[in-house]
mmCIF file of the C-alpha atoms, coordinates in Angstrom:
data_MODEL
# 
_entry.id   MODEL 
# 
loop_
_atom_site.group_PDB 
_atom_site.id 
_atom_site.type_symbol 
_atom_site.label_atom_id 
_atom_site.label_alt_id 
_atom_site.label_comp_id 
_atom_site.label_asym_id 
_atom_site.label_entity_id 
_atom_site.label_seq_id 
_atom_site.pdbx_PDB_ins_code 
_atom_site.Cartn_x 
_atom_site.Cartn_y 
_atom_site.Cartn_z 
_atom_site.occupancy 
_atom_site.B_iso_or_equiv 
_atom_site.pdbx_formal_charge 
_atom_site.auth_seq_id 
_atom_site.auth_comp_id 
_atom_site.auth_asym_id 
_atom_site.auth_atom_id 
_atom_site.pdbx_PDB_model_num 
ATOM 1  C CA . UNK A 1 1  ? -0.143 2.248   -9.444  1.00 0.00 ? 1  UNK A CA 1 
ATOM 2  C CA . UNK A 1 2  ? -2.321 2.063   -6.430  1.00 0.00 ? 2  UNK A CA 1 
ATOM 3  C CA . UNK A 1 3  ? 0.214  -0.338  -4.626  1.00 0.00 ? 3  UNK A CA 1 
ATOM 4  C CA . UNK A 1 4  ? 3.092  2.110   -5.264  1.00 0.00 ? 4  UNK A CA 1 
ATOM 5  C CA . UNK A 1 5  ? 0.650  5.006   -4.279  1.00 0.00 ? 5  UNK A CA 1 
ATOM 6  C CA . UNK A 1 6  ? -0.330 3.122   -0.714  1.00 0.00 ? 6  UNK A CA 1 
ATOM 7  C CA . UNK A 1 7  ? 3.042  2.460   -0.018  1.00 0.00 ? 7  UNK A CA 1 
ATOM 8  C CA . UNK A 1 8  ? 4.276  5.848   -0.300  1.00 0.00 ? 8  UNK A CA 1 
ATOM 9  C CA . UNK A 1 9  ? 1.492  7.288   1.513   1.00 0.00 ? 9  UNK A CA 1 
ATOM 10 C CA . UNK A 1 10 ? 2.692  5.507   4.687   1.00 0.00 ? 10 UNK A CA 1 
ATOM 11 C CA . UNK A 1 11 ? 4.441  7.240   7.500   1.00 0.00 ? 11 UNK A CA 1 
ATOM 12 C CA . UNK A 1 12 ? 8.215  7.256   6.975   1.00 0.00 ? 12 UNK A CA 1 
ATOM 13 C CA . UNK A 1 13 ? 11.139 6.239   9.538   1.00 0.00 ? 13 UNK A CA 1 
ATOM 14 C CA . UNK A 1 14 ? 13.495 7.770   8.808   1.00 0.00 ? 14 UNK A CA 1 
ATOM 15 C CA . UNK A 1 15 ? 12.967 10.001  5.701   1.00 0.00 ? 15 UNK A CA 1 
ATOM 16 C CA . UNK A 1 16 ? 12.871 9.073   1.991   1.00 0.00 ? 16 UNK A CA 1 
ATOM 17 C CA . UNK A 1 17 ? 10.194 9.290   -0.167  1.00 0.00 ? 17 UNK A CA 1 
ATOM 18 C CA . UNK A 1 18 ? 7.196  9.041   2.026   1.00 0.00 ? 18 UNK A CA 1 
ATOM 19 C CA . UNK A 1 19 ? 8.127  11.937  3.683   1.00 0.00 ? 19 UNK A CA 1 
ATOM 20 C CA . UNK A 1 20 ? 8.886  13.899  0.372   1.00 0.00 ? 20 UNK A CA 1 
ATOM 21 C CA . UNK A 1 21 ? 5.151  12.820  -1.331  1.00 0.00 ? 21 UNK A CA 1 
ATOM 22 C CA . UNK A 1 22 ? 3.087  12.871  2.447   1.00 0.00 ? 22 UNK A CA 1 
ATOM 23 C CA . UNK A 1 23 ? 4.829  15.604  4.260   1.00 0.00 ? 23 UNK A CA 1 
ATOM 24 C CA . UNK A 1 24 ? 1.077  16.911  4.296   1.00 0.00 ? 24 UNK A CA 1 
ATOM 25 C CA . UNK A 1 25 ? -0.432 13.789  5.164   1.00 0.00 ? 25 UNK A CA 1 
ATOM 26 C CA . UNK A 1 26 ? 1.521  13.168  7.939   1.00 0.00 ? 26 UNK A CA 1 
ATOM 27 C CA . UNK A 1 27 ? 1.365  16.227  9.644   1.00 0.00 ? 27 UNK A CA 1 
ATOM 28 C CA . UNK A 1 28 ? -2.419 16.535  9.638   1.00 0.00 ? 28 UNK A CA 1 
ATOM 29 C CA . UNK A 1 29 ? -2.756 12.902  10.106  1.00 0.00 ? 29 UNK A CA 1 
ATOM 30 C CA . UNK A 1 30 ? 0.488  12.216  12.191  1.00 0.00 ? 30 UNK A CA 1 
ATOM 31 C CA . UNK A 1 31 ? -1.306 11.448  15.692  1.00 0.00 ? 31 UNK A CA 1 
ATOM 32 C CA . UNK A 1 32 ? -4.537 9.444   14.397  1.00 0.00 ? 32 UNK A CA 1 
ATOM 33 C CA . UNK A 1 33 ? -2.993 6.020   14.614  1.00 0.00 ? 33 UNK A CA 1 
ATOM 34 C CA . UNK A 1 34 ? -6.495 4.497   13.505  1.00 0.00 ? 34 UNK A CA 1 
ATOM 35 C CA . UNK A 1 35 ? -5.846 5.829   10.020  1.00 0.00 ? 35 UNK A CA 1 
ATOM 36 C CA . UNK A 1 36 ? -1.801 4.994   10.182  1.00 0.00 ? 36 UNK A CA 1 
ATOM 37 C CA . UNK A 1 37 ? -3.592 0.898   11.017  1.00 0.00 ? 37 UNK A CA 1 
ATOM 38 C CA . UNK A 1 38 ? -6.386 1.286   7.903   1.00 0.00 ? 38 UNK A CA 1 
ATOM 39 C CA . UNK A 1 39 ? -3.495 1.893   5.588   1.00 0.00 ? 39 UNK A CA 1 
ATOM 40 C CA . UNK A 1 40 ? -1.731 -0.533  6.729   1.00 0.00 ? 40 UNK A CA 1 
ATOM 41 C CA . UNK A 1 41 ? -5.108 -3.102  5.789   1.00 0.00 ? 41 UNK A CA 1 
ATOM 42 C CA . UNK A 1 42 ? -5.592 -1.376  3.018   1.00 0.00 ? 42 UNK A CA 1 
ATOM 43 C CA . UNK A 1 43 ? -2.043 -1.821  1.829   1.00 0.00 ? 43 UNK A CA 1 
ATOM 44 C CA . UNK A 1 44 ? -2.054 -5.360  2.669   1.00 0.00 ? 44 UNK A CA 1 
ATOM 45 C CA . UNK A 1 45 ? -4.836 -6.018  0.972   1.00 0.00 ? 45 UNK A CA 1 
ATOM 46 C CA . UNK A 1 46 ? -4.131 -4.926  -2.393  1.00 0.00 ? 46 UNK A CA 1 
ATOM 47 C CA . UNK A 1 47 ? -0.749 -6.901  -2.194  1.00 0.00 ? 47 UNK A CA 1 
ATOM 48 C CA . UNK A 1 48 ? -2.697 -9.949  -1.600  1.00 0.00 ? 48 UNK A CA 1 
ATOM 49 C CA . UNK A 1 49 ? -5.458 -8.650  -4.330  1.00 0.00 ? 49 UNK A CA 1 
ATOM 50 C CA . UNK A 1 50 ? -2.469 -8.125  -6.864  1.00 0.00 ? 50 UNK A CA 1 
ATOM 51 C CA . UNK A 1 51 ? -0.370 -11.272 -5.810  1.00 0.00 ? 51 UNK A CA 1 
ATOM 52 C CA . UNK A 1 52 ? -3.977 -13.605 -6.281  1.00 0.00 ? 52 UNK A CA 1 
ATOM 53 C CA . UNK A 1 53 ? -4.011 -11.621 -9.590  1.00 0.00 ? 53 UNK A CA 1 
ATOM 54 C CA . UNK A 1 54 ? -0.460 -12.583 -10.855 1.00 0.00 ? 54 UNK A CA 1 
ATOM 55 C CA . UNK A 1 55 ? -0.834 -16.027 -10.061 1.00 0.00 ? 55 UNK A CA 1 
ATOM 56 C CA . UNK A 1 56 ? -4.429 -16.979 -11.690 1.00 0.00 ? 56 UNK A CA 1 
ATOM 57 C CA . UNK A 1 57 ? -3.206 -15.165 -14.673 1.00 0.00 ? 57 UNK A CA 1 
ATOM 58 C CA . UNK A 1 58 ? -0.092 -17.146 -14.382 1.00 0.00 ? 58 UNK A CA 1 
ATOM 59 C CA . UNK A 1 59 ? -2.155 -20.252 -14.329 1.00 0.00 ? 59 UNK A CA 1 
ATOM 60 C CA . UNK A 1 60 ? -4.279 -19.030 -17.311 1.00 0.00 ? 60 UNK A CA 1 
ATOM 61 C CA . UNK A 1 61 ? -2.118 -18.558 -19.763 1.00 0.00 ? 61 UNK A CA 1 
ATOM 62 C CA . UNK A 1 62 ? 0.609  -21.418 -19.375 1.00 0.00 ? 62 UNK A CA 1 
ATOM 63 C CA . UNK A 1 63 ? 1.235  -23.558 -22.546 1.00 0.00 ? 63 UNK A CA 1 
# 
Protein backbone atom coordinates (compact mmCIF):
# COMPACT_ATOMS: atom_id res chain seq x y z
CA UNK A 1 0.00 0.00 0.00
CA UNK A 2 2.72 2.42 0.78
CA UNK A 3 4.58 1.55 -2.57
CA UNK A 4 1.40 2.20 -4.60
CA UNK A 5 0.80 5.36 -2.36
CA UNK A 6 4.62 6.77 -3.12
CA UNK A 7 4.28 6.14 -6.56
CA UNK A 8 1.23 8.01 -7.10
CA UNK A 9 2.29 10.82 -5.07
CA UNK A 10 5.02 11.60 -7.65
CA UNK A 11 4.80 14.42 -10.10
CA UNK A 12 3.10 13.31 -13.33
CA UNK A 13 4.28 13.84 -17.13
CA UNK A 14 1.89 13.91 -18.78
CA UNK A 15 -1.36 13.35 -16.77
CA UNK A 16 -2.86 10.13 -15.36
CA UNK A 17 -3.32 9.29 -12.05
CA UNK A 18 -0.74 11.25 -10.22
CA UNK A 19 -2.18 14.21 -11.31
CA UNK A 20 -5.83 13.07 -10.43
CA UNK A 21 -4.70 11.88 -6.52
CA UNK A 22 -1.74 14.98 -6.11
CA UNK A 23 -3.26 17.77 -8.02
CA UNK A 24 -2.80 19.43 -4.44
CA UNK A 25 0.50 18.21 -3.84
CA UNK A 26 1.88 19.35 -6.79
CA UNK A 27 0.75 22.67 -6.89
CA UNK A 28 1.91 23.63 -3.41
CA UNK A 29 4.92 21.54 -3.79
CA UNK A 30 5.46 21.90 -7.65
CA UNK A 31 8.75 24.19 -7.50
CA UNK A 32 10.60 22.55 -4.33
CA UNK A 33 12.62 20.06 -6.30
CA UNK A 34 14.33 18.93 -2.89
CA UNK A 35 11.07 17.26 -1.93
CA UNK A 36 10.29 16.00 -5.79
CA UNK A 37 14.37 14.15 -5.06
CA UNK A 38 13.27 12.78 -1.24
CA UNK A 39 10.40 10.99 -2.88
CA UNK A 40 12.17 9.79 -5.27
CA UNK A 41 14.69 8.04 -2.19
CA UNK A 42 11.99 7.37 -0.43
CA UNK A 43 10.30 5.52 -3.25
CA UNK A 44 13.34 3.70 -4.06
CA UNK A 45 13.82 2.61 -0.96
CA UNK A 46 10.79 0.85 -0.13
CA UNK A 47 11.09 -1.03 -3.56
CA UNK A 48 14.34 -2.31 -2.45
CA UNK A 49 12.79 -2.79 1.31
CA UNK A 50 9.82 -4.81 -0.34
CA UNK A 51 11.93 -6.63 -3.10
CA UNK A 52 14.65 -7.84 0.04
CA UNK A 53 11.27 -8.81 1.64
CA UNK A 54 9.91 -11.06 -1.23
CA UNK A 55 12.99 -12.78 -1.68
CA UNK A 56 14.02 -13.86 2.10
CA UNK A 57 10.50 -14.96 2.40
CA UNK A 58 10.96 -16.73 -0.82
CA UNK A 59 13.97 -18.40 0.60
CA UNK A 60 12.10 -19.24 3.87
CA UNK A 61 9.52 -21.07 2.93
CA UNK A 62 10.80 -23.29 -0.10
CA UNK A 63 10.23 -27.11 0.28
Amino acid sequence: MLMVLLVLLHKGKGGGLSDLFGGGFTSSFGGSSVVERNLDRLTVITGVVWFVCIIALGLILKP
